[in-house]
Amino acid sequence: MSGLRIPAVYMRGGTSKGVFFHAGDLPDDPARRDAVLLRVIGSPDPYGKQIDGLGAATSSTSKVVLVQRSPRPDCDVAYLFGQVSIAEPLIDWSGNCGNLTTAVAPFAIQQGLVPAGPDGLRVVRLWQANLGKRIVAHVPVRNGEVVEEGAFELDGVAFPAAEIRLEFLDPGGGAAGVLPTGRPCDTLDVPGLGPVAASLVDAGNPTVIIAATALGVSATVRPAEADADAAFVARCEAVRAAGAVAMGLAASAAEATAKRPATPKLALVGPPAAYVAAGGRAIAPEEVDVVARMISMGKMHHALTGTGAVALAVAAALPGTLVADLLGHGTGAARGAAGGRPVRFGHASGVLPVGAETSVRDGAVVIDKAVLSRTARRLMEGVVHVPAAVLASSSRAA
């Protein structure tokens, strides 16, 4: 039996990269589809390197995206995001990747799923199928092609490119949905740690936000240092799992660890501080409003996840959250920005500004949309090769 040849595009979106497919080119059966995608990425790999696949052994590069025309009249394209575990035979379909969201509309235009339209900014309406949310992408086009080259610089990416603006509409489904417990700050009872103050925010992706000091570190901690500390990593997972239970995402902490490694995310925050970013740039306290670090798939992210940045910006707009308290308006009217501008989050690779637009309805703050800019680029396009034995083994397992 010959192996499979499946059309695919390898793309960078924001500070992540992954393999993009037309959804119709993959098996309809979810188990067979996942078996194929795992093999494409090179998982599970007990060596943790994904040498025999397109993954690059980090949470930022072990990803797949399935795209198709949207059946919804209010959206042009629908997509499904999968976070592929490196060591386990698991694809977590529970959340979204805000970074790779940046590449969905360019992929759709380049693949003919939507027309490029006239020169200028092409508005592409996306349906995020994992979460059931609408996102609007503003993509530059010229002469019927996506413009990829440009001067927009994104901390965490080596080369400048064309700016793509993303608008996450109603990111938490209204005020009640943004705060699953109905409170801007909760106290988690974490085994081995005791009570931990946390803001549980469901926007972009479900996210557990805590003060970095609650885990005994500064918010300026370096990813390499954090990842090398096994006890610190275990504390992070204990808090994340407890938050998942409190948000109603898992019945137990053990279930959250085993079945939902991708969501919720865990964000560690702190006040403005000086530190040196990964590329050697010195970050001054006055350049940032909040210092943040994000834990993704058990590792500290080298920048910020796009959806995590959305959650942090939304939290900044809600009085009483840990992020709003750091901005100095925890008990005042929510502004959704620091001094009328997007909130500047200092991350391990630099600074990321993210805005959240709010309104007040019936006396409650409602998040209308979150806005951030990223870049995207095709890295390679062609076909991926999948051994025939993959389908045979998935059929036996079914």
mmCIF file of C-alpha atoms in Angstrom:
data_model
loop_
_atom_site.group_PDB
_atom_site.id
_atom_site.type_symbol
_atom_site.label_atom_id
_atom_site.label_comp_id
_atom_site.label_asym_id
_atom_site.label_seq_id
_atom_site.Cartn_x
_atom_site.Cartn_y
_atom_site.Cartn_z
ATOM 1 C CA MET A 1 0.000 0.000 0.000
ATOM 2 C CA SER A 2 1.393 3.402 -0.946
ATOM 3 C CA GLY A 3 1.482 6.246 1.534
ATOM 4 C CA LEU A 4 -0.654 9.373 1.550
ATOM 5 C CA ARG A 5 0.254 12.618 -0.214
ATOM 6 C CA ILE A 6 -1.739 15.469 1.317
ATOM 7 C CA PRO A 7 -1.558 19.086 0.098
ATOM 8 C CA ALA A 8 -0.330 21.358 2.876
ATOM 9 C CA VAL A 9 1.244 24.748 3.569
ATOM 10 C CA TYR A 10 3.781 25.354 6.320
ATOM 11 C CA MET A 11 3.122 28.849 7.695
ATOM 12 C CA ARG A 12 4.322 31.215 10.329
ATOM 13 C CA GLY A 13 1.677 33.222 12.111
ATOM 14 C CA GLY A 14 2.802 35.683 14.769
ATOM 15 C CA THR A 15 5.365 33.937 16.970
ATOM 16 C CA SER A 16 4.153 30.429 16.083
ATOM 17 C CA LYS A 17 4.245 28.188 13.028
ATOM 18 C CA GLY A 18 2.235 25.180 11.967
ATOM 19 C CA VAL A 19 0.960 23.046 9.107
ATOM 20 C CA PHE A 20 -2.193 24.283 7.341
ATOM 21 C CA PHE A 21 -4.609 22.020 5.458
ATOM 22 C CA HIS A 22 -7.844 22.204 3.540
ATOM 23 C CA ALA A 23 -10.162 20.380 5.936
ATOM 24 C CA GLY A 24 -11.591 18.331 3.048
ATOM 25 C CA ASP A 25 -8.171 16.840 2.248
ATOM 26 C CA LEU A 26 -8.086 14.956 5.545
ATOM 27 C CA PRO A 27 -10.043 11.847 6.667
ATOM 28 C CA ASP A 28 -13.569 12.554 7.884
ATOM 29 C CA ASP A 29 -13.256 10.213 10.851
ATOM 30 C CA PRO A 30 -11.712 12.196 13.755
ATOM 31 C CA ALA A 31 -9.581 9.277 14.979
ATOM 32 C CA ARG A 32 -8.106 8.644 11.516
ATOM 33 C CA ARG A 33 -7.653 12.372 10.947
ATOM 34 C CA ASP A 34 -5.774 12.763 14.246
ATOM 35 C CA ALA A 35 -3.580 9.753 13.501
ATOM 36 C CA VAL A 36 -2.568 11.345 10.196
ATOM 37 C CA LEU A 37 -1.895 14.744 11.784
ATOM 38 C CA LEU A 38 0.151 13.259 14.610
ATOM 39 C CA ARG A 39 2.362 11.517 12.055
ATOM 40 C CA VAL A 40 2.709 14.698 9.995
ATOM 41 C CA ILE A 41 3.975 16.598 13.026
ATOM 42 C CA GLY A 42 6.106 13.695 14.293
ATOM 43 C CA SER A 43 4.281 12.806 17.513
ATOM 44 C CA PRO A 44 4.363 11.057 19.848
ATOM 45 C CA ASP A 45 8.129 11.266 20.155
ATOM 46 C CA PRO A 46 9.685 9.791 23.333
ATOM 47 C CA TYR A 47 12.889 11.663 22.479
ATOM 48 C CA GLY A 48 11.002 14.988 22.498
ATOM 49 C CA LYS A 49 12.500 16.209 19.201
ATOM 50 C CA GLN A 50 9.863 15.442 16.506
ATOM 51 C CA ILE A 51 12.697 14.578 14.135
ATOM 52 C CA ASP A 52 10.452 12.417 11.939
ATOM 53 C CA GLY A 53 7.876 15.146 11.323
ATOM 54 C CA LEU A 54 7.301 18.840 10.735
ATOM 55 C CA GLY A 55 7.045 19.794 14.404
ATOM 56 C CA ALA A 56 10.001 21.609 15.938
ATOM 57 C CA ALA A 57 9.735 20.307 19.511
ATOM 58 C CA THR A 58 8.126 23.370 21.129
ATOM 59 C CA SER A 59 4.524 24.233 21.893
ATOM 60 C CA SER A 60 4.853 27.182 19.464
ATOM 61 C CA THR A 61 5.741 24.911 16.548
ATOM 62 C CA SER A 62 3.705 21.738 17.187
ATOM 63 C CA LYS A 63 0.430 22.896 15.673
ATOM 64 C CA VAL A 64 -2.046 22.167 12.882
ATOM 65 C CA VAL A 65 -4.831 24.255 11.329
ATOM 66 C CA LEU A 66 -7.737 22.954 9.226
ATOM 67 C CA VAL A 67 -9.421 25.550 7.012
ATOM 68 C CA GLN A 68 -12.562 25.521 4.854
ATOM 69 C CA ARG A 69 -15.172 27.887 3.479
ATOM 70 C CA SER A 70 -17.630 28.838 6.178
ATOM 71 C CA PRO A 71 -21.248 27.690 5.982
ATOM 72 C CA ARG A 72 -22.198 30.688 8.129
ATOM 73 C CA PRO A 73 -23.468 33.772 6.290
ATOM 74 C CA ASP A 74 -21.603 36.091 8.681
ATOM 75 C CA CYS A 75 -18.186 34.495 8.073
ATOM 76 C CA ASP A 76 -16.052 33.776 5.013
ATOM 77 C CA VAL A 77 -13.808 31.050 6.396
ATOM 78 C CA ALA A 78 -14.028 28.510 9.211
ATOM 79 C CA TYR A 79 -10.988 26.964 10.842
ATOM 80 C CA LEU A 80 -10.135 24.406 13.489
ATOM 81 C CA PHE A 81 -6.899 24.585 15.478
ATOM 82 C CA GLY A 82 -5.080 21.604 16.976
ATOM 83 C CA GLN A 83 -2.311 21.801 19.572
ATOM 84 C CA VAL A 84 -0.245 18.656 19.057
ATOM 85 C CA SER A 85 1.394 17.098 22.097
ATOM 86 C CA ILE A 86 5.069 16.332 21.557
ATOM 87 C CA ALA A 87 5.438 13.239 23.746
ATOM 88 C CA GLU A 88 1.854 11.939 23.891
ATOM 89 C CA PRO A 89 -0.489 10.670 21.123
ATOM 90 C CA LEU A 90 -2.817 13.610 21.709
ATOM 91 C CA ILE A 91 -4.131 16.597 19.793
ATOM 92 C CA ASP A 92 -5.916 19.111 22.014
ATOM 93 C CA TRP A 93 -8.782 20.710 20.070
ATOM 94 C CA SER A 94 -10.137 22.627 23.084
ATOM 95 C CA GLY A 95 -8.744 26.066 22.270
ATOM 96 C CA ASN A 96 -7.395 28.463 19.695
ATOM 97 C CA CYS A 97 -3.966 29.787 18.727
ATOM 98 C CA GLY A 98 -4.109 33.544 18.358
ATOM 99 C CA ASN A 99 -0.745 33.637 16.626
ATOM 100 C CA LEU A 100 -1.698 31.143 13.914
ATOM 101 C CA THR A 101 -5.051 32.909 13.562
ATOM 102 C CA THR A 102 -2.978 35.597 11.823
ATOM 103 C CA ALA A 103 -2.135 33.148 9.022
ATOM 104 C CA VAL A 104 -5.665 31.810 8.430
ATOM 105 C CA ALA A 105 -6.901 34.652 6.222
ATOM 106 C CA PRO A 106 -3.675 34.807 4.140
ATOM 107 C CA PHE A 107 -3.905 31.024 3.657
ATOM 108 C CA ALA A 108 -7.541 31.333 2.586
ATOM 109 C CA ILE A 109 -6.720 34.046 0.044
ATOM 110 C CA GLN A 110 -3.645 32.267 -1.299
ATOM 111 C CA GLN A 111 -5.591 29.010 -1.638
ATOM 112 C CA GLY A 112 -8.572 30.604 -3.411
ATOM 113 C CA LEU A 113 -11.049 30.012 -0.598
ATOM 114 C CA VAL A 114 -11.843 33.739 -0.697
ATOM 115 C CA PRO A 115 -11.006 36.233 -3.462
ATOM 116 C CA ALA A 116 -8.174 38.691 -2.896
ATOM 117 C CA GLY A 117 -10.310 41.616 -3.984
ATOM 118 C CA PRO A 118 -9.021 45.096 -4.854
ATOM 119 C CA ASP A 119 -5.706 46.463 -3.652
ATOM 120 C CA GLY A 120 -5.679 47.585 -0.049
ATOM 121 C CA LEU A 121 -6.808 45.870 3.116
ATOM 122 C CA ARG A 122 -8.898 42.759 2.488
ATOM 123 C CA VAL A 123 -11.330 42.094 5.346
ATOM 124 C CA VAL A 124 -11.754 38.365 5.941
ATOM 125 C CA ARG A 125 -14.336 37.200 8.486
ATOM 126 C CA LEU A 126 -13.182 34.092 10.339
ATOM 127 C CA TRP A 127 -15.227 31.547 12.278
ATOM 128 C CA GLN A 128 -13.112 30.039 15.047
ATOM 129 C CA ALA A 129 -14.696 26.583 15.224
ATOM 130 C CA ASN A 130 -12.960 25.413 18.420
ATOM 131 C CA LEU A 131 -14.509 28.173 20.511
ATOM 132 C CA GLY A 132 -17.408 29.290 18.349
ATOM 133 C CA LYS A 133 -16.137 32.857 17.990
ATOM 134 C CA ARG A 134 -15.872 35.425 15.201
ATOM 135 C CA ILE A 135 -12.578 37.103 14.335
ATOM 136 C CA VAL A 136 -11.999 39.742 11.675
ATOM 137 C CA ALA A 137 -8.642 39.840 9.887
ATOM 138 C CA HIS A 138 -7.395 42.863 7.903
ATOM 139 C CA VAL A 139 -4.918 41.542 5.334
ATOM 140 C CA PRO A 140 -2.943 43.731 2.894
ATOM 141 C CA VAL A 141 -3.297 42.649 -0.748
ATOM 142 C CA ARG A 142 -1.819 43.916 -4.004
ATOM 143 C CA ASN A 143 -2.322 42.699 -7.572
ATOM 144 C CA GLY A 144 -4.439 39.790 -6.360
ATOM 145 C CA GLU A 145 -1.793 38.546 -3.917
ATOM 146 C CA VAL A 146 -1.310 38.717 -0.173
ATOM 147 C CA VAL A 147 1.405 41.217 0.732
ATOM 148 C CA GLU A 148 3.851 39.454 3.029
ATOM 149 C CA GLU A 149 6.826 41.817 3.030
ATOM 150 C CA GLY A 150 6.676 44.973 5.106
ATOM 151 C CA ALA A 151 8.192 47.063 7.871
ATOM 152 C CA PHE A 152 6.084 45.926 10.828
ATOM 153 C CA GLU A 153 8.322 44.483 13.532
ATOM 154 C CA LEU A 154 7.011 41.878 15.953
ATOM 155 C CA ASP A 155 9.083 41.106 19.033
ATOM 156 C CA GLY A 156 9.893 37.399 18.997
ATOM 157 C CA VAL A 157 10.177 37.236 15.184
ATOM 158 C CA ALA A 158 13.545 37.933 13.571
ATOM 159 C CA PHE A 159 12.374 39.683 10.388
ATOM 160 C CA PRO A 160 9.851 42.477 9.701
ATOM 161 C CA ALA A 161 6.788 41.786 7.555
ATOM 162 C CA ALA A 162 3.429 43.251 6.574
ATOM 163 C CA GLU A 163 1.071 44.091 9.427
ATOM 164 C CA ILE A 164 -2.141 42.062 9.815
ATOM 165 C CA ARG A 165 -4.665 43.426 12.295
ATOM 166 C CA LEU A 166 -6.935 40.997 14.124
ATOM 167 C CA GLU A 167 -10.195 41.868 15.859
ATOM 168 C CA PHE A 168 -11.509 39.242 18.275
ATOM 169 C CA LEU A 169 -15.225 40.043 18.424
ATOM 170 C CA ASP A 170 -17.089 39.519 21.686
ATOM 171 C CA PRO A 171 -14.114 37.394 22.851
ATOM 172 C CA GLY A 172 -15.764 36.117 25.994
ATOM 173 C CA GLY A 173 -19.411 35.960 24.967
ATOM 174 C CA GLY A 174 -20.440 38.877 27.193
ATOM 175 C CA ALA A 175 -19.567 39.870 30.775
ATOM 176 C CA ALA A 176 -20.790 36.643 32.374
ATOM 177 C CA GLY A 177 -18.847 34.523 29.913
ATOM 178 C CA VAL A 178 -15.637 36.504 30.353
ATOM 179 C CA LEU A 179 -15.565 35.691 34.071
ATOM 180 C CA PRO A 180 -16.760 32.082 34.402
ATOM 181 C CA THR A 181 -17.099 32.326 38.187
ATOM 182 C CA GLY A 182 -18.701 35.763 38.027
ATOM 183 C CA ARG A 183 -15.835 37.227 40.064
ATOM 184 C CA PRO A 184 -12.804 39.226 38.880
ATOM 185 C CA CYS A 185 -10.570 37.466 41.386
ATOM 186 C CA ASP A 186 -10.870 34.042 43.010
ATOM 187 C CA THR A 187 -8.850 32.085 45.512
ATOM 188 C CA LEU A 188 -7.688 28.674 44.310
ATOM 189 C CA ASP A 189 -6.865 26.001 46.869
ATOM 190 C CA VAL A 190 -3.810 24.444 45.247
ATOM 191 C CA PRO A 191 -2.325 21.247 46.693
ATOM 192 C CA GLY A 192 1.189 21.920 47.936
ATOM 193 C CA LEU A 193 0.778 25.686 47.633
ATOM 194 C CA GLY A 194 -2.352 26.549 49.564
ATOM 195 C CA PRO A 195 -4.511 29.554 48.624
ATOM 196 C CA VAL A 196 -3.526 31.339 45.405
ATOM 197 C CA ALA A 197 -5.295 34.494 44.168
ATOM 198 C CA ALA A 198 -6.260 34.133 40.503
ATOM 199 C CA SER A 199 -8.269 35.962 37.878
ATOM 200 C CA LEU A 200 -10.041 33.355 35.752
ATOM 201 C CA VAL A 201 -10.740 34.877 32.347
ATOM 202 C CA ASP A 202 -12.367 33.209 29.352
ATOM 203 C CA ALA A 203 -11.411 35.373 26.396
ATOM 204 C CA GLY A 204 -9.348 34.327 23.400
ATOM 205 C CA ASN A 205 -8.685 31.133 25.334
ATOM 206 C CA PRO A 206 -9.556 30.260 28.937
ATOM 207 C CA THR A 207 -6.701 31.698 31.001
ATOM 208 C CA VAL A 208 -5.665 31.516 34.639
ATOM 209 C CA ILE A 209 -3.894 34.728 35.657
ATOM 210 C CA ILE A 210 -1.839 34.873 38.847
ATOM 211 C CA ALA A 211 0.891 37.041 40.319
ATOM 212 C CA ALA A 212 4.303 35.620 39.480
ATOM 213 C CA THR A 213 5.277 36.096 43.116
ATOM 214 C CA ALA A 214 2.631 33.540 44.103
ATOM 215 C CA LEU A 215 4.957 30.941 42.580
ATOM 216 C CA GLY A 216 8.056 32.419 44.158
ATOM 217 C CA VAL A 217 9.461 34.078 41.041
ATOM 218 C CA SER A 218 9.613 37.497 39.440
ATOM 219 C CA ALA A 219 7.501 38.174 36.346
ATOM 220 C CA THR A 220 10.788 38.878 34.566
ATOM 221 C CA VAL A 221 11.914 35.256 34.915
ATOM 222 C CA ARG A 222 13.600 33.874 31.794
ATOM 223 C CA PRO A 223 11.979 30.913 30.013
ATOM 224 C CA ALA A 224 15.145 28.792 30.088
ATOM 225 C CA GLU A 225 15.484 29.332 33.821
ATOM 226 C CA ALA A 226 11.818 28.548 34.440
ATOM 227 C CA ASP A 227 11.734 25.422 32.281
ATOM 228 C CA ALA A 228 14.834 24.022 33.945
ATOM 229 C CA ASP A 229 13.206 24.197 37.387
ATOM 230 C CA ALA A 230 11.126 21.013 37.650
ATOM 231 C CA ALA A 231 9.559 22.097 40.947
ATOM 232 C CA PHE A 232 8.478 25.413 39.418
ATOM 233 C CA VAL A 233 6.981 23.645 36.387
ATOM 234 C CA ALA A 234 5.047 21.332 38.719
ATOM 235 C CA ARG A 235 3.691 24.315 40.690
ATOM 236 C CA CYS A 236 2.566 25.950 37.455
ATOM 237 C CA GLU A 237 0.671 22.852 36.391
ATOM 238 C CA ALA A 238 -0.931 22.476 39.820
ATOM 239 C CA VAL A 239 -2.262 26.050 39.607
ATOM 240 C CA ARG A 240 -3.364 25.653 35.986
ATOM 241 C CA ALA A 241 -5.210 22.420 36.747
ATOM 242 C CA ALA A 242 -6.920 23.927 39.798
ATOM 243 C CA GLY A 243 -8.005 26.855 37.645
ATOM 244 C CA ALA A 244 -9.415 24.486 35.025
ATOM 245 C CA VAL A 245 -11.608 22.862 37.678
ATOM 246 C CA ALA A 246 -12.749 26.230 39.035
ATOM 247 C CA MET A 247 -13.670 27.350 35.498
ATOM 248 C CA GLY A 248 -15.723 24.194 34.936
ATOM 249 C CA LEU A 249 -13.407 22.928 32.209
ATOM 250 C CA ALA A 250 -12.441 19.689 33.955
ATOM 251 C CA ALA A 251 -13.948 17.533 36.681
ATOM 252 C CA SER A 252 -10.612 17.139 38.440
ATOM 253 C CA ALA A 253 -7.068 18.436 38.352
ATOM 254 C CA ALA A 254 -5.887 15.054 37.072
ATOM 255 C CA GLU A 255 -8.330 15.256 34.164
ATOM 256 C CA ALA A 256 -7.158 18.771 33.301
ATOM 257 C CA THR A 257 -3.540 17.607 33.161
ATOM 258 C CA ALA A 258 -4.261 14.454 31.153
ATOM 259 C CA LYS A 259 -6.929 15.666 28.724
ATOM 260 C CA ARG A 260 -6.644 19.474 28.480
ATOM 261 C CA PRO A 261 -2.916 20.291 28.352
ATOM 262 C CA ALA A 262 -3.471 23.231 25.985
ATOM 263 C CA THR A 263 -6.231 25.064 27.871
ATOM 264 C CA PRO A 264 -6.570 26.898 30.102
ATOM 265 C CA LYS A 265 -3.358 28.818 29.672
ATOM 266 C CA LEU A 266 -1.489 30.113 32.720
ATOM 267 C CA ALA A 267 -0.274 33.714 32.822
ATOM 268 C CA LEU A 268 2.127 35.110 35.414
ATOM 269 C CA VAL A 269 2.000 38.881 35.835
ATOM 270 C CA GLY A 270 3.866 41.587 37.699
ATOM 271 C CA PRO A 271 4.435 45.352 37.752
ATOM 272 C CA PRO A 272 6.694 47.179 35.268
ATOM 273 C CA ALA A 273 10.336 46.241 35.724
ATOM 274 C CA ALA A 274 13.622 46.342 33.876
ATOM 275 C CA TYR A 275 14.844 43.166 32.194
ATOM 276 C CA VAL A 276 16.730 41.969 29.135
ATOM 277 C CA ALA A 277 14.595 40.342 26.435
ATOM 278 C CA ALA A 278 15.594 37.189 24.598
ATOM 279 C CA GLY A 279 17.105 39.061 21.657
ATOM 280 C CA GLY A 280 19.347 41.128 23.931
ATOM 281 C CA ARG A 281 17.157 44.238 23.986
ATOM 282 C CA ALA A 282 17.045 46.014 27.346
ATOM 283 C CA ILE A 283 13.435 46.661 28.374
ATOM 284 C CA ALA A 284 12.958 49.712 30.587
ATOM 285 C CA PRO A 285 10.096 49.853 33.121
ATOM 286 C CA GLU A 286 8.534 52.854 31.378
ATOM 287 C CA GLU A 287 8.164 50.830 28.145
ATOM 288 C CA VAL A 288 5.617 48.442 29.648
ATOM 289 C CA ASP A 289 2.443 48.588 31.707
ATOM 290 C CA VAL A 290 2.483 44.967 32.887
ATOM 291 C CA VAL A 291 5.208 42.321 32.766
ATOM 292 C CA ALA A 292 3.784 38.940 31.777
ATOM 293 C CA ARG A 293 4.943 35.395 31.170
ATOM 294 C CA MET A 294 2.762 32.669 29.652
ATOM 295 C CA ILE A 295 2.891 28.931 30.312
ATOM 296 C CA SER A 296 1.849 26.842 27.293
ATOM 297 C CA MET A 297 1.910 23.037 27.178
ATOM 298 C CA GLY A 298 4.051 22.859 30.300
ATOM 299 C CA LYS A 299 6.717 25.290 29.049
ATOM 300 C CA MET A 300 7.166 29.036 29.329
ATOM 301 C CA HIS A 301 6.319 30.680 26.016
ATOM 302 C CA HIS A 302 9.166 32.549 24.330
ATOM 303 C CA ALA A 303 6.872 35.552 23.783
ATOM 304 C CA LEU A 304 3.101 35.608 24.427
ATOM 305 C CA THR A 305 0.433 33.381 22.975
ATOM 306 C CA GLY A 306 -1.932 35.530 20.903
ATOM 307 C CA THR A 307 -5.005 34.317 22.747
ATOM 308 C CA GLY A 308 -3.231 34.752 26.068
ATOM 309 C CA ALA A 309 -2.527 38.353 25.124
ATOM 310 C CA VAL A 310 -6.236 38.783 24.365
ATOM 311 C CA ALA A 311 -7.145 37.366 27.784
ATOM 312 C CA LEU A 312 -4.685 39.695 29.501
ATOM 313 C CA ALA A 313 -6.038 42.729 27.633
ATOM 314 C CA VAL A 314 -9.594 41.767 28.525
ATOM 315 C CA ALA A 315 -8.588 41.322 32.164
ATOM 316 C CA ALA A 316 -7.032 44.797 32.062
ATOM 317 C CA ALA A 317 -10.442 46.193 31.142
ATOM 318 C CA LEU A 318 -12.298 44.507 34.006
ATOM 319 C CA PRO A 319 -12.192 46.203 37.427
ATOM 320 C CA GLY A 320 -10.923 43.998 40.221
ATOM 321 C CA THR A 321 -8.785 41.602 38.192
ATOM 322 C CA LEU A 322 -5.121 41.161 39.025
ATOM 323 C CA VAL A 323 -4.159 42.863 35.750
ATOM 324 C CA ALA A 324 -6.451 45.831 36.367
ATOM 325 C CA ASP A 325 -5.001 46.186 39.868
ATOM 326 C CA LEU A 326 -1.487 46.342 38.406
ATOM 327 C CA LEU A 327 -2.646 49.130 36.089
ATOM 328 C CA GLY A 328 -3.953 51.063 39.069
ATOM 329 C CA HIS A 329 -7.643 51.012 38.222
ATOM 330 C CA GLY A 330 -8.761 47.851 39.961
ATOM 331 C CA THR A 331 -11.644 49.577 41.726
ATOM 332 C CA GLY A 332 -12.400 52.326 39.233
ATOM 333 C CA ALA A 333 -14.179 52.374 35.886
ATOM 334 C CA ALA A 334 -12.738 49.896 33.428
ATOM 335 C CA ARG A 335 -10.883 51.613 30.615
ATOM 336 C CA GLY A 336 -9.562 48.710 28.576
ATOM 337 C CA ALA A 337 -6.282 50.548 28.132
ATOM 338 C CA ALA A 338 -3.561 52.252 30.076
ATOM 339 C CA GLY A 339 -4.137 55.977 29.742
ATOM 340 C CA GLY A 340 -6.418 55.563 26.721
ATOM 341 C CA ARG A 341 -4.046 53.369 24.700
ATOM 342 C CA PRO A 342 -3.523 49.632 24.322
ATOM 343 C CA VAL A 343 -1.929 47.885 27.262
ATOM 344 C CA ARG A 344 1.775 47.209 26.725
ATOM 345 C CA PHE A 345 2.674 43.733 27.946
ATOM 346 C CA GLY A 346 6.350 43.076 28.520
ATOM 347 C CA HIS A 347 7.107 39.476 27.552
ATOM 348 C CA ALA A 348 10.243 37.360 27.332
ATOM 349 C CA SER A 349 11.049 38.569 23.789
ATOM 350 C CA GLY A 350 9.978 42.200 24.035
ATOM 351 C CA VAL A 351 6.760 44.194 24.221
ATOM 352 C CA LEU A 352 3.290 43.538 22.785
ATOM 353 C CA PRO A 353 0.539 46.204 22.794
ATOM 354 C CA VAL A 354 -3.015 44.826 22.916
ATOM 355 C CA GLY A 355 -6.255 46.777 23.102
ATOM 356 C CA ALA A 356 -9.692 45.865 24.392
ATOM 357 C CA GLU A 357 -12.765 47.908 23.495
ATOM 358 C CA THR A 358 -15.522 47.931 26.084
ATOM 359 C CA SER A 359 -19.013 49.225 26.647
ATOM 360 C CA VAL A 360 -21.305 49.351 29.654
ATOM 361 C CA ARG A 361 -24.646 47.565 29.464
ATOM 362 C CA ASP A 362 -27.046 47.469 32.374
ATOM 363 C CA GLY A 363 -24.258 48.713 34.608
ATOM 364 C CA ALA A 364 -21.863 45.919 33.656
ATOM 365 C CA VAL A 365 -18.675 46.160 31.606
ATOM 366 C CA VAL A 366 -18.916 44.224 28.351
ATOM 367 C CA ILE A 367 -15.913 43.440 26.165
ATOM 368 C CA ASP A 368 -16.845 44.283 22.573
ATOM 369 C CA LYS A 369 -13.568 43.234 20.979
ATOM 370 C CA ALA A 370 -9.861 42.800 21.516
ATOM 371 C CA VAL A 371 -7.413 44.076 18.900
ATOM 372 C CA LEU A 372 -3.799 43.181 18.184
ATOM 373 C CA SER A 373 -1.456 43.226 15.215
ATOM 374 C CA ARG A 374 0.779 40.369 14.049
ATOM 375 C CA THR A 375 2.474 39.214 10.853
ATOM 376 C CA ALA A 376 2.341 35.989 8.824
ATOM 377 C CA ARG A 377 4.218 34.320 5.990
ATOM 378 C CA ARG A 378 4.234 31.166 3.897
ATOM 379 C CA LEU A 379 7.322 29.118 4.642
ATOM 380 C CA MET A 380 6.686 26.170 2.310
ATOM 381 C CA GLU A 381 3.879 24.684 0.278
ATOM 382 C CA GLY A 382 3.443 21.323 -1.410
ATOM 383 C CA VAL A 383 2.460 17.905 -0.051
ATOM 384 C CA VAL A 384 3.169 16.080 3.187
ATOM 385 C CA HIS A 385 3.921 12.358 3.042
ATOM 386 C CA VAL A 386 2.237 10.021 5.522
ATOM 387 C CA PRO A 387 3.133 6.300 5.701
ATOM 388 C CA ALA A 388 0.299 3.977 4.727
ATOM 389 C CA ALA A 389 0.712 2.092 8.003
ATOM 390 C CA VAL A 390 -0.712 5.083 9.869
ATOM 391 C CA LEU A 391 -4.177 4.609 8.403
ATOM 392 C CA ALA A 392 -3.968 0.847 8.801
ATOM 393 C CA SER A 393 -3.107 1.127 12.507
ATOM 394 C CA SER A 394 -5.817 3.740 13.140
ATOM 395 C CA SER A 395 -8.382 1.432 11.496
ATOM 396 C CA ARG A 396 -7.375 -1.440 13.796
ATOM 397 C CA ALA A 397 -7.571 0.848 16.831
ATOM 398 C CA ALA A 398 -11.098 1.910 15.854
#
